[in-house]
Short mmCIF file of C-alpha atoms in Angstrom, two decimals:
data_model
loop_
_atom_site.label_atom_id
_atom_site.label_comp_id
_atom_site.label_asym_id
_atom_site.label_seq_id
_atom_site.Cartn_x
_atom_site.Cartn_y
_atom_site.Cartn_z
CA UNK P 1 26.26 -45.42 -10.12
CA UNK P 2 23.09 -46.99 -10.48
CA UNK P 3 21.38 -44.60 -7.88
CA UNK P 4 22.82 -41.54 -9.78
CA UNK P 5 21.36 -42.61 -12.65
CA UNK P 6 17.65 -43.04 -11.40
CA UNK P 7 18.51 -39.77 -9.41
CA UNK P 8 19.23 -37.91 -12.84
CA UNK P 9 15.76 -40.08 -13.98
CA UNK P 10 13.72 -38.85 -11.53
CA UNK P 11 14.68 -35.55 -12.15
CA UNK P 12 13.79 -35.37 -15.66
CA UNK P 13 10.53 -37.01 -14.79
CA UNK P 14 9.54 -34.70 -12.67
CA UNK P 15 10.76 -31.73 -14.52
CA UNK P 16 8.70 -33.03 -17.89
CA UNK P 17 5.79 -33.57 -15.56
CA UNK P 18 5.70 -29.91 -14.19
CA UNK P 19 6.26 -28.25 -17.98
CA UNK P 20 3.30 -30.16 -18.61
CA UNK P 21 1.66 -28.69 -16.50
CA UNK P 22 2.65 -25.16 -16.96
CA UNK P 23 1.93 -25.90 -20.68
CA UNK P 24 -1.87 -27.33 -20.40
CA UNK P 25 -2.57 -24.36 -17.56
CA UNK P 26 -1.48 -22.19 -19.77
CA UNK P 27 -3.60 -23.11 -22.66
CA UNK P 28 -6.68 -24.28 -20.51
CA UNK P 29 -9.55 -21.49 -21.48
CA UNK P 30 -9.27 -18.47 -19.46
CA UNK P 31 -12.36 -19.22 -16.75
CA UNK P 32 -11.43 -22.45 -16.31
CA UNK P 33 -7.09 -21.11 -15.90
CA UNK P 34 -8.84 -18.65 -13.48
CA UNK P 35 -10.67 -21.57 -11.27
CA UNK P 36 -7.24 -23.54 -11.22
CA UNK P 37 -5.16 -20.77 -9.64
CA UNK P 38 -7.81 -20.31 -7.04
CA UNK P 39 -7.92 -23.62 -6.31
CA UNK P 40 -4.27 -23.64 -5.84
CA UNK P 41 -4.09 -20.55 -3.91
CA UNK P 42 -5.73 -18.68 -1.71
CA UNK P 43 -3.43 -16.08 -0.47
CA UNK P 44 -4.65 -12.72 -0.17
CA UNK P 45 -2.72 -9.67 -0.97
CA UNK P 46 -3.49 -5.74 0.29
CA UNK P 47 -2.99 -2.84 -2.72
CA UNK P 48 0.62 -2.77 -3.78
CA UNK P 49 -0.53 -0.57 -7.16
CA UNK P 50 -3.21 0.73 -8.85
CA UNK P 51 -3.56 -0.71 -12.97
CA UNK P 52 -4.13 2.79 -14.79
CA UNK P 53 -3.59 4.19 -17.67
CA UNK P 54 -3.22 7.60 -16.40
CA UNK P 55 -0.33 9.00 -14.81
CA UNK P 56 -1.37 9.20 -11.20
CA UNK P 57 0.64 8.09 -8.38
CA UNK P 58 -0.05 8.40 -4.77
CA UNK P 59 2.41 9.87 -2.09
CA UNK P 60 1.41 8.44 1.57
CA UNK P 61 3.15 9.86 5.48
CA UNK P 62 3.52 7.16 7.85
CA UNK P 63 3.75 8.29 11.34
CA UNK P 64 3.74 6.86 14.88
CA UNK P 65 5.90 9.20 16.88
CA UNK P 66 7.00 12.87 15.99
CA UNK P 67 5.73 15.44 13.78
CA UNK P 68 8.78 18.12 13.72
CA UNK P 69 8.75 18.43 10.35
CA UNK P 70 4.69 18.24 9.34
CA UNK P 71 4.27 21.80 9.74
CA UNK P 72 6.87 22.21 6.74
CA UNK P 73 5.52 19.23 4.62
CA UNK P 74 2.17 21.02 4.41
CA UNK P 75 3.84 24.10 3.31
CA UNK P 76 5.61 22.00 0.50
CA UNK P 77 2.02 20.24 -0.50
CA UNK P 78 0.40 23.74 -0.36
CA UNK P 79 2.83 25.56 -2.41
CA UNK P 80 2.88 22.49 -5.40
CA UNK P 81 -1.08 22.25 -4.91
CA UNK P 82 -1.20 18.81 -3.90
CA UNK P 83 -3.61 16.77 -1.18
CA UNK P 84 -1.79 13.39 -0.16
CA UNK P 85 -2.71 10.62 2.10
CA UNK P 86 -1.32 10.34 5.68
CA UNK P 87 -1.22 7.03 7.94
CA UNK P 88 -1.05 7.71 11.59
CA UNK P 89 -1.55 5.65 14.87
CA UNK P 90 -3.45 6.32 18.12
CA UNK P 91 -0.81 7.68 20.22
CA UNK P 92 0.12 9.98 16.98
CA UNK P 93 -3.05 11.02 17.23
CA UNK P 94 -3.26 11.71 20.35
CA UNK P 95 -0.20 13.39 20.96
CA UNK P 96 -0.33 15.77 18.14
CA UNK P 97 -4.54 16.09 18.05
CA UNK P 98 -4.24 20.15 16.41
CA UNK P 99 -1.81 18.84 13.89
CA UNK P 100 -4.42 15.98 12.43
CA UNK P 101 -6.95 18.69 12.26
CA UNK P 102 -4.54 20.86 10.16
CA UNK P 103 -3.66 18.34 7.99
CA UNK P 104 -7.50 17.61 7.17
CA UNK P 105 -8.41 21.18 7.06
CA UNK P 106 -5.38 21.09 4.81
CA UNK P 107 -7.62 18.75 1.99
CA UNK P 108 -5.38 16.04 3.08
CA UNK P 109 -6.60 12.68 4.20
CA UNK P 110 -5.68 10.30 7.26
CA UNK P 111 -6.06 6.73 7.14
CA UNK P 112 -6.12 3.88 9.86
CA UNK P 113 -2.17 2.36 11.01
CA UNK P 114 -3.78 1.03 13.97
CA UNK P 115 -3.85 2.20 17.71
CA UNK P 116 -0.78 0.66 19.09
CA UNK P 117 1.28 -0.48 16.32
CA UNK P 118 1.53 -3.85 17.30
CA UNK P 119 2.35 -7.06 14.98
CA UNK P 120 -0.91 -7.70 13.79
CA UNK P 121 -0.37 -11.34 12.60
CA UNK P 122 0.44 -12.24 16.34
CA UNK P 123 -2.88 -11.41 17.73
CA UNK P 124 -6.64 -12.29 17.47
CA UNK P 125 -9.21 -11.41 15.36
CA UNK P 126 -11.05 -9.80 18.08
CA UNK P 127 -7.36 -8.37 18.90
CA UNK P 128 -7.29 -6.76 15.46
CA UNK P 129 -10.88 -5.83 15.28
CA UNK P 130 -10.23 -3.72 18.09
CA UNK P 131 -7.55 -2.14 17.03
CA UNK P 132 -8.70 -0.62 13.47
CA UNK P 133 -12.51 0.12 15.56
CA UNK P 134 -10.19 2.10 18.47
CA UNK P 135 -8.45 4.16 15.79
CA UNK P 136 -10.80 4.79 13.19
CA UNK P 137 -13.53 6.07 15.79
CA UNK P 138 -10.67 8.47 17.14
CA UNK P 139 -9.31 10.12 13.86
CA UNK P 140 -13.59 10.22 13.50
CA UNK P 141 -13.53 12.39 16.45
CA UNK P 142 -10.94 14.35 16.04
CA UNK P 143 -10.96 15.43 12.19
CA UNK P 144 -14.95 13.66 11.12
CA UNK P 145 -15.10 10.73 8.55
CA UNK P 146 -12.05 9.85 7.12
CA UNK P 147 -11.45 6.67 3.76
CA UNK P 148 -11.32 3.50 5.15
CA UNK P 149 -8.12 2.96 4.51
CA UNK P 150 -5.73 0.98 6.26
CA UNK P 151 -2.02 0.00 6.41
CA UNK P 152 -0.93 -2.82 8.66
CA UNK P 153 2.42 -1.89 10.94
CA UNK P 154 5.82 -3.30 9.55
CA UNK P 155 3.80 -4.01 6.66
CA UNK P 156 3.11 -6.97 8.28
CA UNK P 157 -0.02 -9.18 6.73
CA UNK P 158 -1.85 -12.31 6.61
CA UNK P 159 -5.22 -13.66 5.52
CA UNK P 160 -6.02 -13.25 9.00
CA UNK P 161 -5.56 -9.51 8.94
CA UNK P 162 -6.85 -8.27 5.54
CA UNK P 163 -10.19 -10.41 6.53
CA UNK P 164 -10.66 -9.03 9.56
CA UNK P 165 -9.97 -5.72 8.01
CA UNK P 166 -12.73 -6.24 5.27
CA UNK P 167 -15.17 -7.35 7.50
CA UNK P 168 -15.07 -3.76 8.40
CA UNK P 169 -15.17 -2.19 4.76
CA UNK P 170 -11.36 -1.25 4.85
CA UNK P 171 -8.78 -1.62 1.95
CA UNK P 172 -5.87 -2.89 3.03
CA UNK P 173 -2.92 -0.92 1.58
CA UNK P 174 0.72 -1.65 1.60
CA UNK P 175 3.51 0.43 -1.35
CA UNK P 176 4.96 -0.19 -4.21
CA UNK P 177 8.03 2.44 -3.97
CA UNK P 178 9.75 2.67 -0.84
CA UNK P 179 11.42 6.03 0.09
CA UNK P 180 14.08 4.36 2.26
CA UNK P 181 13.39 7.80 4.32
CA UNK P 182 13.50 6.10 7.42
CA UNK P 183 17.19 4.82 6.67
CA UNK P 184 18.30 8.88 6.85
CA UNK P 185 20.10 8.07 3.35
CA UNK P 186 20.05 12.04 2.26
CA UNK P 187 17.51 13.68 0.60
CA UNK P 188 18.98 13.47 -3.30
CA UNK P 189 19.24 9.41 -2.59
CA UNK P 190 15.36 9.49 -1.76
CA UNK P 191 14.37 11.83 -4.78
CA UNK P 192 16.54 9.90 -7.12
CA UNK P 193 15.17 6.52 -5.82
CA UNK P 194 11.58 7.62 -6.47
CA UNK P 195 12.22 9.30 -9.73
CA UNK P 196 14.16 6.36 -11.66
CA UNK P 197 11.12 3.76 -10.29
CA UNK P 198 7.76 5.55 -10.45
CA UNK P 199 4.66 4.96 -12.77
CA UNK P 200 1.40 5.12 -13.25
CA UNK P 201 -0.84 4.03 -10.10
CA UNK P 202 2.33 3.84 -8.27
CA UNK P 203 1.67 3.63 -4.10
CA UNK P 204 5.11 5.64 -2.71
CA UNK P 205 5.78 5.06 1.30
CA UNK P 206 7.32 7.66 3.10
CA UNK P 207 7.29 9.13 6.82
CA UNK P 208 6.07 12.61 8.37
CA UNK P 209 8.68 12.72 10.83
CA UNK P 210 11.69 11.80 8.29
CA UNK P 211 14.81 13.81 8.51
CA UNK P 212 15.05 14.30 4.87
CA UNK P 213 11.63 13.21 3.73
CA UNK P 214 10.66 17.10 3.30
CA UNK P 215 13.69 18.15 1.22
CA UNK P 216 12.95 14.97 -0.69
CA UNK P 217 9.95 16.40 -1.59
CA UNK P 218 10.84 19.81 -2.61
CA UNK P 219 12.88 18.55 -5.37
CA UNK P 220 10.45 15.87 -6.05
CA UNK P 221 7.72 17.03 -6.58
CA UNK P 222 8.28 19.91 -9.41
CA UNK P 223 10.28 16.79 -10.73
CA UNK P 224 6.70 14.47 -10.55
CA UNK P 225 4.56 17.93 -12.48
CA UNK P 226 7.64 17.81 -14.99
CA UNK P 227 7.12 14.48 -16.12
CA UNK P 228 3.32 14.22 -16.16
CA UNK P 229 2.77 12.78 -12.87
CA UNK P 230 -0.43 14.00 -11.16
CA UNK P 231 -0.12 13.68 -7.23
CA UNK P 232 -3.51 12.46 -5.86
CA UNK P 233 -4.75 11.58 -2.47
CA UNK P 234 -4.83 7.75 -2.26
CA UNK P 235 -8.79 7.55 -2.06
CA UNK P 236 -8.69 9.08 -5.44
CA UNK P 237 -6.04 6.75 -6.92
CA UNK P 238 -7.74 2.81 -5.60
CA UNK P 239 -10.45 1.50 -7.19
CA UNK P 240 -13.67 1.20 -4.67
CA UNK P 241 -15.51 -1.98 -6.82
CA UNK P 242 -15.76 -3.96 -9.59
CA UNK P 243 -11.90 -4.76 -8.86
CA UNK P 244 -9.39 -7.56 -8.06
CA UNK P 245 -5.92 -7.41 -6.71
CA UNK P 246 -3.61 -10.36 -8.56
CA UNK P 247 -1.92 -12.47 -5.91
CA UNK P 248 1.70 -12.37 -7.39
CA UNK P 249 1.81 -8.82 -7.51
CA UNK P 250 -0.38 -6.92 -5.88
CA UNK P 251 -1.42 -5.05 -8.51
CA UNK P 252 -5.67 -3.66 -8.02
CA UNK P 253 -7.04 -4.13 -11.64
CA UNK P 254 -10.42 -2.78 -13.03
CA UNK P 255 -12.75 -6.08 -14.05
CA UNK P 256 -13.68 -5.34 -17.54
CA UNK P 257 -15.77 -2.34 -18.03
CA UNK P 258 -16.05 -1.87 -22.30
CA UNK P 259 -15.24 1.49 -22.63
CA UNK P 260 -14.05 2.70 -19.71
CA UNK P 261 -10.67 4.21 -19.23
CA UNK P 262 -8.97 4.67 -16.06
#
């Protein structure tokens, strides 16, 4: 009995002792808040969203293997008048070399997913250096200067990675809608999935080689123009300076510019 009791003690201690906490962090002035978090954290984050007040979103292709249905996606971006942002590997790349140049001489743009897909947080930095170098220096050759953009495999980060990657003046770039394209769930699921989440400076993820992904898109789209939503290429939707990206949600704010609105 007696150990319940200090048991239900030290719980209460502990619990006044953290609201405490929350309480004076919370009402510590806002440089001196700021230098607390970092001390207590220093997990970096890629580009989940973009803060803006206007309604732009950003529509990116994944691919690794296939491209069956790119010749029709750049019909659908071509008919709504829209340039998006594709993310494709070396052997993509190298498979399908015509196709990357049609795509760029289509106003689109192709950022870095690496040359072999691998799971980044398993190898080296020299490992990973190699990687985004191998790739970026063959979508140079093939289609010229491309954003420095890049999107790890799986998603898959760590400190480890995004450092490496801006050592070599990328932006690391993960989503903040998910398509679910690669689960094949039908082409209204995908539309309506996109349409009930998306706002401003949303990041959507999709694939060039999904089996509904372009039908998604037909429907989406005009749906996108109906509301207000301007389609941009993802270059044109991050911030290149004077930003930060908060660690709890990925979000890529603006520092404070007076009387500047984005």
């Amino acid at each position: 009995m007696m150990s319940l009791y200090l048991s239900k003690r030290i719980a209460f201690m502990l619990t006044l002792i953290i609201g405490i906490g929350i309480f004076l962090l919370g009402n510590l002035s806002p440089n001196l808040s700021k230098q607390v978090m970092m001390l207590t954290s220093d997990r970096l984050v890629p580009v989940y969203k973009v803060d803006t007040r206007k309604k732009k979103v950003a529509i990116t292709l994944d691919g690794m293997w296939g491209a069956k249905y790119t010749p029709r996606l750049l019909e659908i971006f071509k008919e709504n008048d829209i340039q998006i942002t594709f993310f494709f590997g070396g052997n993509w790349l190298e498979d399908y070399p015509d196709m990357a140049k049609k795509i760029v001489d289509n106003g689109h743009e192709i950022g870095n997913h690496t040359y072999s897909h691998p799971h980044l947080n398993s190898l080296t930095k020299e490992e990973i250096e190699e990687e985004l170098v191998r790739n970026q220096q063959l979508i140079k050759n093939l289609v010229g200067e491309q954003p420095k953009l890049f999107r790890p495999p799986f998603g898959e980060y760590s400190n480890k990675v995004i450092n490496v990657a801006k050592d070599l003046n990328f932006q690391t770039i993960q989503w903040s809608i998910d398509s679910l394209d690669w689960k094949e769930p039908g082409a209204d699921v995908i539309t309506d999935r996109i349409s009930k989440k998306i706002g401003p400076g949303d990041i959507i993820l999709m694939h060039n080689n999904g089996l509904h992904t372009a039908d998604a898109l037909e429907v989406l789209l005009p749906k996108l123009k109906a509301k207000g939503y301007e389609v941009v290429k993802l270059s044109e939707l991050v911030y290149k300076d004077n930003y930060y990206i908060e660690s709890h949600s990925g979000v890529q704010k603006r520092r404070i510019n007076p009387g500047r609105v984005d």
